[in-house]
Each structure stands twice: as structure tokens, then as C-alpha cells.
Short mmCIF file of C-alpha atoms in Angstrom, two decimals:
data_model
loop_
_atom_site.label_atom_id
_atom_site.label_comp_id
_atom_site.label_asym_id
_atom_site.label_seq_id
_atom_site.Cartn_x
_atom_site.Cartn_y
_atom_site.Cartn_z
CA MET A 1 176.58 101.61 63.31
CA ASP A 2 173.04 100.24 62.99
CA SER A 3 170.09 102.12 63.60
CA ASP A 4 169.57 100.40 66.77
CA GLN A 5 172.54 102.55 67.70
CA MET A 6 171.52 105.37 66.28
CA PHE A 7 168.33 105.96 67.24
CA GLY A 8 169.65 104.94 70.98
CA LEU A 9 172.03 108.27 70.96
CA PHE A 10 169.10 110.10 71.38
CA ASN A 11 166.50 109.15 73.61
CA ASN A 12 163.31 110.70 74.11
CA ARG A 13 164.46 112.75 77.49
CA ASP A 14 167.50 114.30 75.18
CA ILE A 15 165.39 115.33 72.66
CA LEU A 16 162.74 116.84 74.97
CA SER A 17 166.04 118.78 76.93
CA LEU A 18 167.17 120.15 73.72
CA LEU A 19 163.61 121.02 72.50
CA PHE A 20 163.25 122.66 75.90
CA LYS A 21 166.23 124.53 75.26
CA LEU A 22 165.60 126.10 71.95
CA PHE A 23 162.22 127.56 73.60
CA ALA A 24 163.76 128.50 75.98
CA ILE A 25 166.63 130.60 74.09
CA VAL A 26 164.06 131.76 71.69
CA ILE A 27 161.28 133.04 74.41
CA SER A 28 164.51 134.73 76.00
CA CYS A 29 165.52 136.56 73.14
CA MET A 30 161.79 137.54 72.16
CA TYR A 31 162.30 139.39 76.12
CA LEU A 32 165.11 141.07 75.38
CA ILE A 33 164.23 142.24 72.26
CA TYR A 34 161.16 143.36 74.47
CA SER A 35 163.01 144.51 76.95
CA PHE A 36 165.04 147.07 74.54
CA VAL A 37 161.68 148.52 72.82
CA ILE A 38 159.81 149.13 76.57
CA SER A 39 163.66 150.94 77.51
CA SER A 40 163.42 153.05 74.22
CA GLN A 41 159.98 153.91 74.95
CA THR A 42 160.57 154.75 78.57
CA GLN A 43 163.10 157.02 77.86
CA ILE A 44 161.28 158.51 74.77
CA ILE A 45 158.14 159.36 77.58
CA ASN A 46 159.80 160.42 80.41
CA LYS A 47 160.68 163.56 78.59
CA THR A 48 156.55 163.61 78.49
CA ILE A 49 156.83 164.39 82.49
CA GLU A 50 160.00 165.10 84.02
CA SER A 51 160.46 165.13 87.54
CA LYS A 52 163.28 164.37 89.85
CA ASN A 53 162.08 160.64 90.28
CA SER A 54 162.34 160.16 86.87
CA TYR A 55 165.93 158.50 86.64
CA ILE A 56 163.97 155.78 88.73
CA LEU A 57 161.94 154.50 85.91
CA SER A 58 165.15 154.69 83.34
CA ALA A 59 167.12 152.72 85.51
CA VAL A 60 164.41 150.33 86.26
CA ALA A 61 164.19 149.48 82.78
CA LYS A 62 167.65 149.25 82.54
CA VAL A 63 167.78 146.59 85.01
CA GLN A 64 164.91 145.11 82.92
CA ILE A 65 167.32 144.60 79.90
CA SER A 66 170.36 143.11 82.30
CA LEU A 67 167.68 140.92 83.93
CA ALA A 68 166.74 139.91 80.23
CA PHE A 69 169.96 139.22 79.47
CA ILE A 70 170.85 137.10 82.36
CA LEU A 71 167.83 134.63 81.26
CA LEU A 72 169.35 134.39 77.99
CA ILE A 73 172.43 133.37 79.50
CA LEU A 74 170.40 131.22 81.53
CA ALA A 75 168.96 129.58 78.62
CA ILE A 76 172.28 129.04 76.91
CA PHE A 77 174.51 127.90 79.84
CA LEU A 78 172.22 126.77 82.05
CA LEU A 79 169.92 124.16 80.55
CA MET B 1 144.72 176.86 93.76
CA GLU B 2 147.49 179.59 92.27
CA ASN B 3 148.04 182.02 94.19
CA ASN B 4 148.88 178.72 96.83
CA ARG B 5 151.94 176.93 96.09
CA GLU B 6 151.81 174.31 98.07
CA GLN B 7 152.63 171.03 97.09
CA ALA B 8 150.89 168.40 98.14
CA HIS B 9 150.15 164.46 96.45
CA HIS B 10 147.31 161.81 97.06
CA LEU B 11 146.06 159.29 96.39
CA TRP B 12 149.32 157.39 95.02
CA HIS B 13 150.25 160.59 92.56
CA SER B 14 146.96 160.27 91.01
CA TYR B 15 146.02 163.69 92.59
CA CYS B 16 148.92 165.65 92.56
CA ILE B 17 148.61 169.69 93.34
CA ASN B 18 151.38 172.42 92.46
CA PRO B 19 153.68 169.07 91.35
CA ASP B 20 157.08 169.60 90.77
CA ILE B 21 157.51 168.52 87.31
CA ARG B 22 157.71 169.56 84.16
CA PHE B 23 156.35 168.61 80.99
CA GLU B 24 157.48 168.18 76.98
CA SER B 25 155.55 171.04 75.98
CA GLN B 26 155.57 173.38 78.88
CA GLU B 27 155.50 177.19 77.69
CA SER B 28 158.02 179.81 79.32
CA GLY B 29 155.56 180.92 82.49
CA GLU B 30 153.62 177.86 82.65
CA ILE B 31 153.46 176.68 85.66
CA PRO B 32 151.70 172.75 86.32
CA LEU B 33 148.97 173.32 88.82
CA LEU B 34 147.55 169.81 88.69
CA VAL B 35 148.37 166.40 87.55
CA LEU B 36 145.61 163.45 87.23
CA ARG B 37 145.85 160.08 86.79
CA ALA B 38 143.21 157.70 86.74
CA HIS B 39 142.14 156.03 90.60
CA PRO B 40 144.07 153.40 92.05
CA PHE B 41 140.93 151.15 92.49
CA THR B 42 140.60 151.24 88.61
CA GLN B 43 143.98 149.25 88.48
CA LEU B 44 142.70 146.73 90.56
CA PRO B 45 142.31 144.32 87.61
CA TRP B 46 146.24 143.90 86.56
CA ILE B 47 146.75 143.81 89.91
CA LEU B 48 144.52 141.23 90.92
CA ASN B 49 145.72 139.61 87.15
CA THR B 50 149.67 139.55 88.68
CA ILE B 51 148.41 138.14 91.71
CA PHE B 52 147.07 135.33 89.22
CA ILE B 53 149.78 135.08 86.75
CA PHE B 54 152.38 134.18 90.14
CA ILE B 55 149.54 131.73 91.40
CA ILE B 56 149.84 130.10 88.33
CA LEU B 57 153.22 129.70 87.94
CA PHE B 58 153.64 128.11 91.29
CA LEU B 59 151.15 125.57 90.38
CA ILE B 60 153.04 124.68 86.93
CA ILE B 61 156.42 124.23 89.05
CA VAL B 62 154.70 121.62 92.12
CA PHE B 63 152.95 120.10 88.80
CA LEU B 64 156.27 119.53 86.88
CA VAL B 65 158.66 118.65 89.63
CA PRO B 66 158.18 115.55 88.42
CA TYR B 67 159.25 115.67 84.96
CA LEU B 68 161.82 118.30 84.45
CA SER B 69 165.29 118.53 85.74
CA PRO B 70 166.38 121.28 88.47
CA SER B 71 168.07 123.51 85.83
CA GLN B 72 164.95 123.37 83.86
CA LEU B 73 162.42 124.20 87.05
CA PHE B 74 164.91 127.19 87.83
CA PHE B 75 164.77 128.59 84.29
CA ILE B 76 160.81 128.15 84.33
CA LEU B 77 161.12 130.04 87.63
CA VAL B 78 162.91 132.57 87.03
CA SER B 79 161.66 133.38 83.87
CA GLY B 80 157.98 133.30 85.20
CA LEU B 81 159.23 135.89 87.77
CA MET B 82 160.52 138.42 85.22
CA PHE B 83 157.22 138.06 82.94
CA GLY B 84 154.98 138.38 85.83
CA ILE B 85 157.51 141.37 86.96
CA SER B 86 157.38 142.71 83.18
CA TYR B 87 153.62 142.61 83.39
CA VAL B 88 153.68 144.56 86.28
CA TRP B 89 155.84 146.99 84.85
CA PHE B 90 154.14 147.85 81.47
CA ASN B 91 150.86 148.34 83.34
CA PHE B 92 152.28 150.64 85.99
CA LEU B 93 154.31 152.82 83.06
CA ASN B 94 150.46 153.01 81.22
CA TRP B 95 148.88 154.35 84.56
CA PHE B 96 152.14 156.72 85.44
CA PHE B 97 152.17 158.35 81.86
CA ASN B 98 148.63 158.26 81.22
CA VAL B 99 147.81 161.62 82.73
CA GLY B 100 145.86 164.98 82.39
CA ILE B 101 147.73 168.39 82.78
CA ILE B 102 146.05 171.67 84.12
CA SER B 103 148.39 174.11 83.66
CA SER B 104 148.43 178.12 84.31
CA LYS B 105 147.93 178.28 80.71
CA ARG B 106 146.23 175.19 79.39
CA ILE B 107 144.65 171.93 79.86
CA ILE B 108 146.60 168.83 78.71
CA ASP B 109 145.79 165.19 78.21
CA VAL B 110 148.24 162.51 77.61
CA ASP B 111 147.29 159.28 76.39
CA TYR B 112 149.53 156.38 75.84
CA TYR B 113 148.09 153.42 73.94
CA SER B 114 150.36 150.19 75.17
CA VAL B 115 153.02 152.67 75.95
CA ILE B 116 153.63 152.92 72.35
CA TYR B 117 151.08 154.96 70.75
CA LYS B 118 150.80 158.40 71.73
CA GLU B 119 148.28 160.73 71.96
CA VAL B 120 148.12 164.62 72.98
CA SER B 121 145.42 166.54 73.51
CA GLU B 122 145.67 170.65 74.72
CA THR B 123 143.20 173.62 75.11
CA HIS B 124 143.79 177.09 76.22
CA LEU B 125 141.88 178.02 79.49
CA HIS B 126 140.06 180.92 77.09
CA ARG B 127 139.02 178.33 74.79
CA VAL B 128 137.02 176.17 77.48
CA GLU B 129 133.36 176.31 76.21
CA ASP B 130 131.96 173.55 78.78
CA ILE B 131 133.04 171.45 81.55
CA THR B 132 131.34 168.26 82.78
CA SER B 133 131.90 165.60 85.43
CA LYS B 134 130.39 162.22 85.45
CA THR B 135 130.35 159.83 88.38
CA GLY B 136 128.36 156.64 88.31
CA GLY B 137 128.40 153.14 89.69
CA TYR B 138 129.05 151.92 93.63
CA PHE B 139 132.58 152.00 93.22
CA GLU B 140 132.97 155.64 91.55
CA SER B 141 130.76 157.20 94.04
CA PHE B 142 132.50 155.12 96.88
CA PHE B 143 135.96 155.69 96.42
CA ASP B 144 134.88 159.61 94.64
CA TYR B 145 136.27 158.98 91.02
CA GLY B 146 134.73 159.88 87.88
CA ASP B 147 134.98 161.05 84.73
CA VAL B 148 135.71 164.84 83.29
CA PHE B 149 134.60 166.30 79.83
CA ILE B 150 135.95 169.55 78.65
CA GLN B 151 134.48 170.68 75.54
CA THR B 152 136.21 173.29 73.73
CA ALA B 153 135.38 176.17 70.90
CA GLY B 154 135.71 175.58 67.44
CA LYS B 155 137.57 172.55 65.83
CA GLU B 156 139.71 171.93 68.53
CA ALA B 157 139.54 168.15 70.02
CA HIS B 158 137.45 167.99 73.20
CA ILE B 159 139.59 166.58 76.33
CA GLU B 160 138.21 163.82 78.60
CA PHE B 161 140.05 162.80 81.52
CA LEU B 162 138.68 159.39 82.73
CA ASN B 163 138.27 157.86 86.26
CA VAL B 164 140.19 160.41 87.63
CA PRO B 165 139.94 161.10 91.67
CA LYS B 166 137.61 164.11 93.05
CA PRO B 167 135.97 165.37 89.23
CA THR B 168 133.82 167.89 91.07
CA GLU B 169 137.28 169.46 92.61
CA VAL B 170 138.72 169.17 89.55
CA VAL B 171 135.93 170.87 87.91
CA ARG B 172 136.31 173.49 90.52
CA ALA B 173 139.49 174.14 89.72
CA ILE B 174 139.46 174.64 86.10
CA ASN B 175 136.73 176.73 86.72
CA ASN B 176 138.55 179.21 88.98
CA LEU B 177 141.10 179.25 86.48
CA ILE B 178 138.69 180.36 83.80
CA GLY B 179 137.27 183.14 86.30
CA LYS B 180 140.75 184.44 86.68
CA LYS B 181 141.26 184.44 83.08
#
């Protein structure tokens, strides 16, 4: 395999797509960690004021984690 | 306020009378009488920021259409929406849990800094020395919100309720409670 063939394996668009995918996975992982932190904090601060609707706040935090997982899956499998 | 147990939630739950809640350090026999949060108008900056974020997201996607694949554009759209919603959620939590509580026994100020750092200041009603309300500026006068400062006796920390609705009524309510003690 000569050098032209080697460099032809990866054209610019493929490299950019790979970089985009890597960036997307990193951002998704960071967002997932952020979601876990916010969710755990929501559980803690829900104890500050407990009301009949506190479960809504916990549910929204859990939905955020689910969406973060979906974002990570999209980054890994869709891109 | 103590004798009338009728609940009332004003201004999107920023001024709640006789709320049906239980707070963390609530003692037995202690009744929450008033829960205060920052006036909704003071939350306008992050609401406007959110609108700005979504406009920027839309412009970015429109600009990048010729350069990216549909899957990449879809990912940018989804991630941008989720970040925008997370920004809203973060600021809502900050607003919702930064509360001032006036109960039958105490005055409590709960402050959360960036959702993570918590500071609680409290004083018993009989230790309250002086109560001051401050309202200044056009918007504060128009929307009737301001700051309430509660000075306590001795070495206890002073309590501040910032940008709360109806500060004059808050002062009156505390004075009524102190007068009854």
C-alpha cells in the first residue's frame, strides 16, 4: 500500500466526522455526569421543603438522566 | 395569619400563605405560615437567556445545514434542546429552593448557591430585634417586591429575604407574630 492509498483511506470528511463523533461522545458523557449530580442534589434539596408535589421534581430529574442516556446512545450509534 | 388557616399561593408560588409543606428542621407543633421566594419578575434574565439560546441554536442549525449530515444536524438539535432545557431546570431549582420561611416559632432563610451549596439561617421569633424592608427602583415599585432585613439579638446571624413580593406585608406579618409572643 503506497502513501497515496493510505492517505486516501481517510479523506477530510471522514476525519471531521470522526472528530465530531468523538466530541459528541465526550459532551454526552459530561452531560450524563451533570444529570446524575443534579438528580442527586434534587433528592437532597427536596428534603428542604416537602410538599405534595415534590415527586414531580424528582421525576423531572430522573427524566433528565434518561434523556442524557439517550443522547449518549445517539452519539455512539447514530453518528 | 395564625388564626386564619386558609391557603393562598400568590405570584406563581413566590408568596405562599399557610402552605401545605413540611420543611427540614421543622419542630413538632411548628406551623409554616409564610413561604417566600424571589419575585417572578427577577427571574426574567435567565428566561430571556433561554430564548436567546434557542434562537442561537436555530441559527447554528440553519448555518450548518450545507456542511453536516442529517444525523449530525439531528444530534446538534437534540443536544442543544437538552442543554437549553437543563439551563431552565437549573435556574428553576435555584429559584424554587431559595426560600424564606416564617413559621409560628422561627424565621428561616434557606439559600442554595448553584444548587450545590446550601446555607441556612434561622432565628426564633423572640430573638428578632428589628425588621426593615427596602424597595427601590421603578420595577420594584411597580411589581411590589423588595428586600426584608431581619436583625437578631446577640451573635445570631441576621436574616435577609431578597427580592420578595409584598415586603411591607412580610414585615407586618412578622411584627404581628412578634407582638403575639
